[in-house]
Tab-separated table of C-alpha atoms in Angstrom:
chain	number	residue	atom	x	y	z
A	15	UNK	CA	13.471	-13.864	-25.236
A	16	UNK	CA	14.215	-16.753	-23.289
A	17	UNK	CA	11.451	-18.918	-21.842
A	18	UNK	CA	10.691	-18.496	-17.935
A	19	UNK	CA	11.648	-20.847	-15.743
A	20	UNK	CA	10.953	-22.088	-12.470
A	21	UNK	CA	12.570	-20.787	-9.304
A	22	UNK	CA	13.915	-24.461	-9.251
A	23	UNK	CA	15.938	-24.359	-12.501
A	24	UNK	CA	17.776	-21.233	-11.201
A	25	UNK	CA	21.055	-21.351	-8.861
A	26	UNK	CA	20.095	-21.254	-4.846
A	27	UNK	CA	19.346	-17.783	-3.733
A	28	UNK	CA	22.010	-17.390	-0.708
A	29	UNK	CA	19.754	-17.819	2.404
A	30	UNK	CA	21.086	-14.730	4.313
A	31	UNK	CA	19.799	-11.324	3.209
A	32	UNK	CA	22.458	-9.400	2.955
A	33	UNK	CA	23.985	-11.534	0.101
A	34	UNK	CA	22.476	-10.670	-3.383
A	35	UNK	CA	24.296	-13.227	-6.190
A	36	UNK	CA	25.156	-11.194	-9.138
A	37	UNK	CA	23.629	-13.868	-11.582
A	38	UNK	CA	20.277	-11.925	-10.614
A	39	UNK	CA	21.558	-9.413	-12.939
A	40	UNK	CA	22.893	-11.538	-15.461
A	41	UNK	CA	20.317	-14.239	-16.321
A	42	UNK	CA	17.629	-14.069	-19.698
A	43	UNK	CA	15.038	-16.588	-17.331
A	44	UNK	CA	15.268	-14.167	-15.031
A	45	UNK	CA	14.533	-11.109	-16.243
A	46	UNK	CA	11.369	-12.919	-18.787
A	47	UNK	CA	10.421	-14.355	-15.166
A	48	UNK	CA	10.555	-10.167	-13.803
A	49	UNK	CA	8.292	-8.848	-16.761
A	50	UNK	CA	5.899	-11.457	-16.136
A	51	UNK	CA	5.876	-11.395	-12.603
A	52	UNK	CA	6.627	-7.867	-11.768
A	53	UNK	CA	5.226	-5.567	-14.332
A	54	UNK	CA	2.544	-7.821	-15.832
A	55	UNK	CA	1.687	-9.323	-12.576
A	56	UNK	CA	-0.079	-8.240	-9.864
A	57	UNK	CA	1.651	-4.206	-9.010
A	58	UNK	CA	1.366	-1.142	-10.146
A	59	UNK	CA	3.424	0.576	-12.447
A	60	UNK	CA	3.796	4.223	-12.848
A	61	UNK	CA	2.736	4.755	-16.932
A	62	UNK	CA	2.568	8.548	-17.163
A	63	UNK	CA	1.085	11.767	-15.029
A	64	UNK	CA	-2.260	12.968	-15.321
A	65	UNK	CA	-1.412	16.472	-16.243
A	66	UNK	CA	-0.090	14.641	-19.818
A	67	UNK	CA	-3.817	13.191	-20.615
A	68	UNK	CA	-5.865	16.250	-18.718
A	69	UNK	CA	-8.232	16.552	-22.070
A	70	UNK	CA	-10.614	14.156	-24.158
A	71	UNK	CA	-8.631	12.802	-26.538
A	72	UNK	CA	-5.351	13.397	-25.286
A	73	UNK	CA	-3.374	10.224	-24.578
A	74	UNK	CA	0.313	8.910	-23.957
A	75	UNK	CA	2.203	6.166	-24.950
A	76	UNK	CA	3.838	4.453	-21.893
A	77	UNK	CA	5.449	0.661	-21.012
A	78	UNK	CA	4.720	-1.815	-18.225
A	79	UNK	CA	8.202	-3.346	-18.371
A	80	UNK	CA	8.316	-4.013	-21.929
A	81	UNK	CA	5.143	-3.907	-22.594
A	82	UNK	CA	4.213	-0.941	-24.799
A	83	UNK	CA	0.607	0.538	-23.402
A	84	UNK	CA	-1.651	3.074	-23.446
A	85	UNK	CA	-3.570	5.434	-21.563
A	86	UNK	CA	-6.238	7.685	-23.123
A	87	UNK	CA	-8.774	10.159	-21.651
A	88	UNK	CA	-12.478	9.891	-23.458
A	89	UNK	CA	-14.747	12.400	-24.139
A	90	UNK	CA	-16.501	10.739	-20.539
A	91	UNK	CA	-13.862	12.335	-18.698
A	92	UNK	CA	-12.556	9.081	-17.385
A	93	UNK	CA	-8.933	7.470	-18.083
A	94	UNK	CA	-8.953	4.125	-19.915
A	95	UNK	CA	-5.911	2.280	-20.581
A	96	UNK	CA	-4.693	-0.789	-23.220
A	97	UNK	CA	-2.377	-2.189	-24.215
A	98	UNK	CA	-0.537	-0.472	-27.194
A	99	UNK	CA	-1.168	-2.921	-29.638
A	100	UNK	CA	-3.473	-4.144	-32.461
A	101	UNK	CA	-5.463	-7.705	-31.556
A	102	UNK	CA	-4.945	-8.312	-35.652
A	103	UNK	CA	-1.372	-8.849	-36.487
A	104	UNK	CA	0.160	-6.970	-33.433
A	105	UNK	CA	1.077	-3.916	-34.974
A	106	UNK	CA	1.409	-0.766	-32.318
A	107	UNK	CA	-1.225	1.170	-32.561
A	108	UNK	CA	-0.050	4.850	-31.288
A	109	UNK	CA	3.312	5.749	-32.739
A	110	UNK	CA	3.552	8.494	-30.814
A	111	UNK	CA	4.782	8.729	-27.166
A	112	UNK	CA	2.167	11.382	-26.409
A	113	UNK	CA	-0.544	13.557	-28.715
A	114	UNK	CA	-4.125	14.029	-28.749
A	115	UNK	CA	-6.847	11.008	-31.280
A	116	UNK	CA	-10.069	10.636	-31.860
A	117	UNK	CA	-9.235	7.142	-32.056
A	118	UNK	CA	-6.367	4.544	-32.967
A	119	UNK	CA	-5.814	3.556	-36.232
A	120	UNK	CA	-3.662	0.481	-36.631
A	121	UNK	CA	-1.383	1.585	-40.473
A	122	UNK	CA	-0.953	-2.146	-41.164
A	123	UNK	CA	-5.057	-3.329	-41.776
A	124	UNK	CA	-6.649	-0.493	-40.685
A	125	UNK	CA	-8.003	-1.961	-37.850
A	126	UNK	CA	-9.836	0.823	-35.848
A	127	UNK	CA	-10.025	1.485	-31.451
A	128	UNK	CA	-12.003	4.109	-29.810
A	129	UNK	CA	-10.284	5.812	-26.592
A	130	UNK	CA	-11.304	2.906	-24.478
A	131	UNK	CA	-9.521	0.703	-26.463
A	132	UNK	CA	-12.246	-1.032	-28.067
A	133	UNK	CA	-12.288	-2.360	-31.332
A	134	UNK	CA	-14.830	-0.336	-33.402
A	135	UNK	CA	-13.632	-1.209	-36.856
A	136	UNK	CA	-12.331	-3.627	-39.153
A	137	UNK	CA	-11.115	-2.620	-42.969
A	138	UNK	CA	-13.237	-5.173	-45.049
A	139	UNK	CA	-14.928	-6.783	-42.389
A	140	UNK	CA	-17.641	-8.078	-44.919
A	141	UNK	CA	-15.499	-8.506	-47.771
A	142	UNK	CA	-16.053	-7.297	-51.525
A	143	UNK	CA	-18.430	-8.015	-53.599
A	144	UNK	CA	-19.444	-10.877	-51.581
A	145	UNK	CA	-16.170	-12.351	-51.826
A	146	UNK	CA	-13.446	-12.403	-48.608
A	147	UNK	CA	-13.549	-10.300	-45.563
A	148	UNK	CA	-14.052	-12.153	-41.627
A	149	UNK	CA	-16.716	-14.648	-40.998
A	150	UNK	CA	-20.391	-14.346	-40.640
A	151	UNK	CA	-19.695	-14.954	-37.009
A	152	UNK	CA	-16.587	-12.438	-36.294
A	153	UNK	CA	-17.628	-10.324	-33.354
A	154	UNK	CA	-15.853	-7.234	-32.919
A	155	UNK	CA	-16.544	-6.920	-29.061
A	156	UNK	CA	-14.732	-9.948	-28.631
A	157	UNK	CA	-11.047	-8.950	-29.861
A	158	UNK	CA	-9.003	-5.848	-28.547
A	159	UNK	CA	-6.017	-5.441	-26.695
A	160	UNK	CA	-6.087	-6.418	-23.067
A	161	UNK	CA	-7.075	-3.395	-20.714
A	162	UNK	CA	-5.416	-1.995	-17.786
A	163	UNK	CA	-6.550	-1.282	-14.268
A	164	UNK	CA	-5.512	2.343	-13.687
A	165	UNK	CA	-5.403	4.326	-10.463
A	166	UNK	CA	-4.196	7.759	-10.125
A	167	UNK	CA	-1.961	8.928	-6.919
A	168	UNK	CA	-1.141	12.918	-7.073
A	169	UNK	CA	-1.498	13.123	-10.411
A	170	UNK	CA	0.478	10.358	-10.498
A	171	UNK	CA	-0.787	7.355	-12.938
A	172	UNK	CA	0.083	4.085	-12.463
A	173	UNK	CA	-1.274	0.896	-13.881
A	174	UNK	CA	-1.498	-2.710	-13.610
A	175	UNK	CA	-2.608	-5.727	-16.194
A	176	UNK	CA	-3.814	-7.868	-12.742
A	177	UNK	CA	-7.015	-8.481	-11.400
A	178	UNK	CA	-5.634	-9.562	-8.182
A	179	UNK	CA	-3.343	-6.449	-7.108
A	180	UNK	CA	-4.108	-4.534	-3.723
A	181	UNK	CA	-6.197	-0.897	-4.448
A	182	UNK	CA	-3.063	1.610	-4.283
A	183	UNK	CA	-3.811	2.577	-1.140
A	184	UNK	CA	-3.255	-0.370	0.455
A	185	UNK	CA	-0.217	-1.172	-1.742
A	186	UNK	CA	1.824	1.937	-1.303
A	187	UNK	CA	0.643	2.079	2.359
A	188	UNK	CA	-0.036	5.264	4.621
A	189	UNK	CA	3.853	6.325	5.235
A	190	UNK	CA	4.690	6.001	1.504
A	191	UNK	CA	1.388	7.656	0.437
A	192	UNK	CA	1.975	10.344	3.040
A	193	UNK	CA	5.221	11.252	1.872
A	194	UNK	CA	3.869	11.229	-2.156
A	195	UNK	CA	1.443	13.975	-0.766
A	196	UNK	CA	4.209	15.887	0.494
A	197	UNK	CA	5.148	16.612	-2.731
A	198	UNK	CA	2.767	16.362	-4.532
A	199	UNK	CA	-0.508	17.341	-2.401
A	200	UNK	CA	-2.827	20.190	-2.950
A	201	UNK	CA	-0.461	21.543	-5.877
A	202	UNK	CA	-1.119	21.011	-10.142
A	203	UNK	CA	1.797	19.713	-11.364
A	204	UNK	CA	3.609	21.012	-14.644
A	205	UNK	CA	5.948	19.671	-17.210
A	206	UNK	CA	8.734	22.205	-17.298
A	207	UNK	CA	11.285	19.451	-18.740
A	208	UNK	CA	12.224	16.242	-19.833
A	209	UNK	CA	15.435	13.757	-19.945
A	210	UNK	CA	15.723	10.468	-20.776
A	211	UNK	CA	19.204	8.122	-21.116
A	212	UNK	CA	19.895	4.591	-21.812
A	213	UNK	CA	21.946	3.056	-18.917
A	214	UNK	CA	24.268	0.157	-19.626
A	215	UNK	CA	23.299	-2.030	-16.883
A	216	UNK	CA	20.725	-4.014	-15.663
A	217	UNK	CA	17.494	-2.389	-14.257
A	218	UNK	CA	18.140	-3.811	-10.896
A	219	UNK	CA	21.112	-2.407	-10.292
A	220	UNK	CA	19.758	1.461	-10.767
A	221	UNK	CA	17.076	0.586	-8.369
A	222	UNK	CA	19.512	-0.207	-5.610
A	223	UNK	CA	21.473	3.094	-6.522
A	224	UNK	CA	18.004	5.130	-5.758
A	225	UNK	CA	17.659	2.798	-2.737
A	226	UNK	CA	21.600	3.332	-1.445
A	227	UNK	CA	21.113	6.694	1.091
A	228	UNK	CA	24.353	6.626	1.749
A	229	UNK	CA	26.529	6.406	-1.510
A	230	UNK	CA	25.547	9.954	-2.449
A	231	UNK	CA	28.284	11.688	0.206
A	232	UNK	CA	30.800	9.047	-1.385
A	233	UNK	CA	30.184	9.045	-5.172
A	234	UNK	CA	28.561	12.617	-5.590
A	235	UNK	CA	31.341	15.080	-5.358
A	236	UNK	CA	28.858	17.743	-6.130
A	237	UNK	CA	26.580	17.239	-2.642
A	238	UNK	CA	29.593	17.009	-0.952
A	239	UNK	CA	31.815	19.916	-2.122
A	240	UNK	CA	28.596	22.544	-1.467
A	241	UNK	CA	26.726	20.975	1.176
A	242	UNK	CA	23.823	20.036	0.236
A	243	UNK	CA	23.378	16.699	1.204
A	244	UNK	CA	25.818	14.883	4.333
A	245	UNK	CA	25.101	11.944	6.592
A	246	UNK	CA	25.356	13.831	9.718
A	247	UNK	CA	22.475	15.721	8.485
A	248	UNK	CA	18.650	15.268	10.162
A	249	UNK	CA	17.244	12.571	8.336
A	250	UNK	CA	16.437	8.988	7.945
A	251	UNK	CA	15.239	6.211	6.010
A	252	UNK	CA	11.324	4.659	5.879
A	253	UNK	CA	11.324	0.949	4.219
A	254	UNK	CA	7.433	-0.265	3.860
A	255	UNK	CA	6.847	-3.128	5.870
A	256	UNK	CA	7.189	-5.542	2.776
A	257	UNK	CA	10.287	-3.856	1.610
A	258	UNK	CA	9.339	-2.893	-1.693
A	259	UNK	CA	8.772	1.026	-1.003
A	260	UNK	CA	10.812	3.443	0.659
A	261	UNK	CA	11.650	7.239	1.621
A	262	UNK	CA	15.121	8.189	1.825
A	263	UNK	CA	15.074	11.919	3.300
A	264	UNK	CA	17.088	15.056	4.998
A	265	UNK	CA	16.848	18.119	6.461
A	266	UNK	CA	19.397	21.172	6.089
A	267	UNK	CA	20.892	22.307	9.250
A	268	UNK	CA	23.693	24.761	8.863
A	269	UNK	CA	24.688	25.016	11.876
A	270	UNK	CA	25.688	21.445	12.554
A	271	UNK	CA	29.342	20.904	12.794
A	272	UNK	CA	31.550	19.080	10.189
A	273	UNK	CA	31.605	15.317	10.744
A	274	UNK	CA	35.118	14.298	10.917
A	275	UNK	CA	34.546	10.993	9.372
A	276	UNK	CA	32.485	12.813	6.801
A	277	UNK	CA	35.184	14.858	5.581
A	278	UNK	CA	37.827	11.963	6.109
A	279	UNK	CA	36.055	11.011	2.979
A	280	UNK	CA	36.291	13.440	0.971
A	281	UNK	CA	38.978	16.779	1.538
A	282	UNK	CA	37.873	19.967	0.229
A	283	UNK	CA	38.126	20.045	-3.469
A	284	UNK	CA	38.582	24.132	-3.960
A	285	UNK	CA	35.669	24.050	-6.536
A	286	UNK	CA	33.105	26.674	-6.671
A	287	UNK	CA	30.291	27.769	-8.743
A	288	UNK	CA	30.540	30.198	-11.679
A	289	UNK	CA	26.707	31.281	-10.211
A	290	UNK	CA	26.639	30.594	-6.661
A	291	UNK	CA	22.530	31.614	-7.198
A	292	UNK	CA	22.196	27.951	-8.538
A	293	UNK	CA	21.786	26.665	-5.015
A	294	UNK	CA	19.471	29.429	-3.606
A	295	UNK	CA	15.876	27.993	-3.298
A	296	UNK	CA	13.282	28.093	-1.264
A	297	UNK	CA	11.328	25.899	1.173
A	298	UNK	CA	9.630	23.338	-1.017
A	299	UNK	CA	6.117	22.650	1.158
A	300	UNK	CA	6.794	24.632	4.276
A	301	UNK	CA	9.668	22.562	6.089
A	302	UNK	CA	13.441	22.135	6.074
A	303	UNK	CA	13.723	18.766	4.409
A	304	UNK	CA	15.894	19.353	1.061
A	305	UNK	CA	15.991	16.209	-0.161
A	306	UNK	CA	13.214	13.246	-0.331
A	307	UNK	CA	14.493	10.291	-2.076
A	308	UNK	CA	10.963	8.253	-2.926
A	309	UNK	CA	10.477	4.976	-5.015
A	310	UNK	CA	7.226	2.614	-5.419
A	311	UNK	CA	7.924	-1.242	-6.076
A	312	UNK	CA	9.643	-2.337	-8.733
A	313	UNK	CA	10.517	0.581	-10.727
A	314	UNK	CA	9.352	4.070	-10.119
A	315	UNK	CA	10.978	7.398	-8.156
A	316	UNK	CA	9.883	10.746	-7.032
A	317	UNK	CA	12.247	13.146	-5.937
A	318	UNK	CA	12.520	16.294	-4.220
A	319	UNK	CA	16.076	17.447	-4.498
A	320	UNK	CA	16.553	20.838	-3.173
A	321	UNK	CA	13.941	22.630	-5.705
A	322	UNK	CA	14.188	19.931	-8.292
A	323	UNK	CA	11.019	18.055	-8.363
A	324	UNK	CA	10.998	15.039	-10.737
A	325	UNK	CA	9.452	11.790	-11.692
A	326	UNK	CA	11.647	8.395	-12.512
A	327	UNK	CA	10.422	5.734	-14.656
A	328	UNK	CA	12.869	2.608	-15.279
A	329	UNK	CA	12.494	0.584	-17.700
A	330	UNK	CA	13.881	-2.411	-18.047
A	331	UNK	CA	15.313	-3.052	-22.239
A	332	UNK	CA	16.974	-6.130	-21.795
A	333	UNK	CA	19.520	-8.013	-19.234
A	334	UNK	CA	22.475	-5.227	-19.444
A	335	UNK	CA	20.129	-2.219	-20.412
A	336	UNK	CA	17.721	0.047	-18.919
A	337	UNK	CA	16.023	3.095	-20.624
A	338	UNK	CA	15.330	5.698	-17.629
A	339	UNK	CA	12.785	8.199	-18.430
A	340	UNK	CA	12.933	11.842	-16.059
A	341	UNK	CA	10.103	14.382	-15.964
A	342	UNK	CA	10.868	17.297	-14.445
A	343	UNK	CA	8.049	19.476	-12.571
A	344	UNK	CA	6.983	22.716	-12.304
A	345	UNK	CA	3.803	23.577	-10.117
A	346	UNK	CA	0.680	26.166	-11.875
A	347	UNK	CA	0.811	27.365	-8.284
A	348	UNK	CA	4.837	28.709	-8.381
A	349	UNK	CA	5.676	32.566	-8.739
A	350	UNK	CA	8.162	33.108	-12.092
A	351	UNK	CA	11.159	33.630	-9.197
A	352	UNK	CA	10.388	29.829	-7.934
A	353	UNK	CA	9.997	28.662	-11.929
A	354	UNK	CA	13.369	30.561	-12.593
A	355	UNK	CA	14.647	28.412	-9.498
A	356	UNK	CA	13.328	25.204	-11.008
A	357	UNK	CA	14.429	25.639	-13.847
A	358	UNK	CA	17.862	26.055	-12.922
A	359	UNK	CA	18.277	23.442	-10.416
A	360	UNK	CA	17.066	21.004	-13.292
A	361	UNK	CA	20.391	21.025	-14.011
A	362	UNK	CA	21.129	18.754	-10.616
A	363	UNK	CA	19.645	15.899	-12.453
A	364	UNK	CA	19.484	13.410	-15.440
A	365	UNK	CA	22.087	12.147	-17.667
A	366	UNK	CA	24.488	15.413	-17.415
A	367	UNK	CA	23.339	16.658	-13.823
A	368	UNK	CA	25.917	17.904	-11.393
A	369	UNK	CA	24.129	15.697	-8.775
A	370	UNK	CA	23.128	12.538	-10.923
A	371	UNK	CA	25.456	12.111	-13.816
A	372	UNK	CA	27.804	9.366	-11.773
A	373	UNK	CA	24.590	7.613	-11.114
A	374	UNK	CA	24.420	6.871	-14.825
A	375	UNK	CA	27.727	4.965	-15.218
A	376	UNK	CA	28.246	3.232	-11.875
A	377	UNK	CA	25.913	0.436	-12.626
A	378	UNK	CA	27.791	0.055	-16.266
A	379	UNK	CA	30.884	0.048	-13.801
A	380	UNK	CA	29.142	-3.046	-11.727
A	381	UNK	CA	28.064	-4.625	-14.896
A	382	UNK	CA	31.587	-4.666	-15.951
A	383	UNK	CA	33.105	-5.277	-12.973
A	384	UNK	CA	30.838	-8.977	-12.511
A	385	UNK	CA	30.581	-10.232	-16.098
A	386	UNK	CA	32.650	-12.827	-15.011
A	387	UNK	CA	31.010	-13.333	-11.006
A	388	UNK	CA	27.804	-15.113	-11.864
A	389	UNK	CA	28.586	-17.492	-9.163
A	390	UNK	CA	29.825	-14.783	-6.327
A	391	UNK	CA	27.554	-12.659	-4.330
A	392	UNK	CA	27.352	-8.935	-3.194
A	393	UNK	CA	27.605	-7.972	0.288
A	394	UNK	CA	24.964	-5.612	1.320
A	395	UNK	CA	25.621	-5.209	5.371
A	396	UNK	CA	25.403	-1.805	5.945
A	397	UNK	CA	23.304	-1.447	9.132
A	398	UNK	CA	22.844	-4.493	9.720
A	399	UNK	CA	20.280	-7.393	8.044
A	400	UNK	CA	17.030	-5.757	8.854
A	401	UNK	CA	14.948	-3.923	6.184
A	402	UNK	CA	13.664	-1.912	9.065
A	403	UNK	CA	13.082	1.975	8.707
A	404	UNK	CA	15.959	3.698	10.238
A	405	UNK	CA	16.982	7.164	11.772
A	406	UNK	CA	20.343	6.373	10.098
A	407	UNK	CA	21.001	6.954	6.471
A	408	UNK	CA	24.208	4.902	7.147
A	409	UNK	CA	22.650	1.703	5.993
A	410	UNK	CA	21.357	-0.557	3.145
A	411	UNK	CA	18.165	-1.535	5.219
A	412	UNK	CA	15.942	-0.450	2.232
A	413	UNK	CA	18.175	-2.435	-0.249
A	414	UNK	CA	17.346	-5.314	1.598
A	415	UNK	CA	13.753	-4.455	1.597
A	416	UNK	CA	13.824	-4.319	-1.962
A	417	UNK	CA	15.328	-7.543	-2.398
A	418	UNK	CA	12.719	-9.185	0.339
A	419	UNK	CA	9.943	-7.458	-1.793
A	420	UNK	CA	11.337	-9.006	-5.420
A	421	UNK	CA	12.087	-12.533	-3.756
A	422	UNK	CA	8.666	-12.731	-2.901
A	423	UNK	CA	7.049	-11.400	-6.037
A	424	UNK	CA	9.190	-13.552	-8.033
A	425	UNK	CA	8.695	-16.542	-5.703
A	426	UNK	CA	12.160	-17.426	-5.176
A	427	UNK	CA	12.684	-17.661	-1.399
């Protein structure tokens, strides 16, 4: 991986904020300069949901960035979380993404950790017969992987390698963690599914997809053709006050009248569903809204879509590649007929969903369409240059606050 460099080896960052040059998306200093200063620096980073390490012993294999980790429940109770790799040669030292230790066993020396992620044991440490093994002076409470701070949100774990970062609370801020309870609140949350796809793009670039509120009545013919999500629907958009969080959300109203300029977009297709049940549901916590659109800076999404309740995580794999993992949720508190609807509405989302399968090829489509545009810029004016929460989902605002968030982080304004 290429060195990082400083903000003043890198081209001039245009100074108005609706231009976003496309060698952000291109460069190998850039993205080492992201995992250092985004997902090993001071944020948090969803790593995995309670539910998945709700026993001693359980634990799960998870990444800050690219930066394999892992988070482990001891027989204390508590969560503890390392990173996933031996302080001897480097070696990983869970293989698996998820399963349930008594401890980690590195298969290249045998170096031993206990759930906290200390080191407990070294094969050989005194040698044999006198002869080899560490020094008189090796100290085994002085090596290990580094630890993680871990804080948990809803069942939601997320986890940071910096000393310095804000207690969650403060970071997400009362809207965001407001509309996280909305979902999430007063329920136990269940794995009913899983997806994950490779994207051919850069990370950045899917971010600003979950960020765009209004692309979906454009791109998704799907939301369009049966209604279920249109611009001229109640809703709107909150952007955290440093731009790095937001809430993209509406609220069905059937009786609202066809936007002309809506359907200028798109004419009626003539498509309809095998299994019209599909789209019946239910109201998800008591109110109308049908779709909440939620993501955490840099990298992590909740969503509510009709009855589809899932969790994001984007990885970043590289300049032109991002591995997106989806968990799909269930709550212990749903009847079988709301399961049975949750179940079937998964099909709305990841790589082959009715909803989200364009979402997986558009940022290839970018990619593509700049290879050769390192020196031109995109044009993100939609509603204006503010990063301001909006009643309108006709703008970019919380595009812009995402870029106003990463300039900071990565100290290039």
């Amino acid at each position: 991986m290429a060195t990082v460099m400083s903000p003043t080896e890198l081209p001039k960052w245009p100074s108005t904020p609706t231009r976003v040059p496309y060698w952000v998306f291109q460069r190998e200093d850039v993205y080492a300069r992201e995992q250092e200063r985004l997902f090993r620096g001071p944020h948090w980073n969803f790593v995995c949901l309670e539910s998945e390490v709700d026993a001693p012993g359980r634990f799960r294999a998870s990444f800050l960035g690219d930066l394999p980790v892992i988070v482990a429940r001891d027989h204390d109770g508590e969560l503890y979380g390392f990173e996933n790799r031996c302080a001897h040669r480097g070696a990983l030292l869970a293989l698996d993404d998820r399963g349930t230790a008594k401890d980690f066993t590195c298969v290249y020396h045998a170096w031993s950790y206990n759930l906290r992620g200390e080191l407990t044991g070294v094969a050989f440490q005194d040698g044999i017969k006198g002869q080899g093994g560490m020094p008189a002076g090796f100290c085994r409470s002085d090596h290990g992987p580094r630890r993680l701070r871990l804080a948990v949100v809803h069942g939601l774990v997320f986890a940071s390698l910096s000393e310095d970062v804000d207690d969650v609370e403060d970071y997400l801020g009362e809207e965001i963690s407001d509309r996280i309870e909305r979902v999430l609140g007063g329920r136990t949350p269940v794995i009913i599914g899983r997806y994950t796809q490779m994207l051919p793009n850069n990370w950045k670039l899917y971010v600003e997809n979950v960020k765009d509120s209004y692309h979906a009545s454009i791109l998704h013919l799907f939301f369009t053709t049966f209604e279920l999500n249109k611009l001229n629907m109640r809703g709107g958009i909150i952007v955290s006050e440093d731009g790095g969080h937001h809430v993209s959300y509406s609220a069905i109203d059937r009786e609202a009248e066809k936007d002309a300029s809506y359907t200028d977009i798109r004419s009626d297709s003539g498509y309809r569903l095998a299994d019209p049940s599909l789209l019946d549901g239910f109201s998800e916590v008591g109110d109308d809204t049908t779709l909440q659109i939620l993501s955490t800076f840099p990298a992590f999404v909740l969503q509510q879509i009709q009855n589809s309740v899932a969790v994001r995580q984007i990885l970043p794999r590289g300049v032109d590649r991002t591995e997106l993992n989806w968990t799909l949720l269930g709550f212990a508190e749903d009847t079988p007929e709301q399961r049975r609807v949750r179940l079937k509405q998964s099909n709305l989302v990841g790589s082959a969903g009715y909803i989200s399968m364009e979402d997986g090829c558009v940022g290839g489509f970018v990619r593509r369409g700049v290879a050769g545009a390192g020196d031109q810029e995109a044009v993100v004016e939609m509603g204006g240059e503010s990063s301001a929460s909006s009643e309108s989902r006709v703008t970019e605002a919380s595009i812009r606050g995402f870029w106003k968030a990463y300039l900071n982080a990565m100290e290039l304004s």
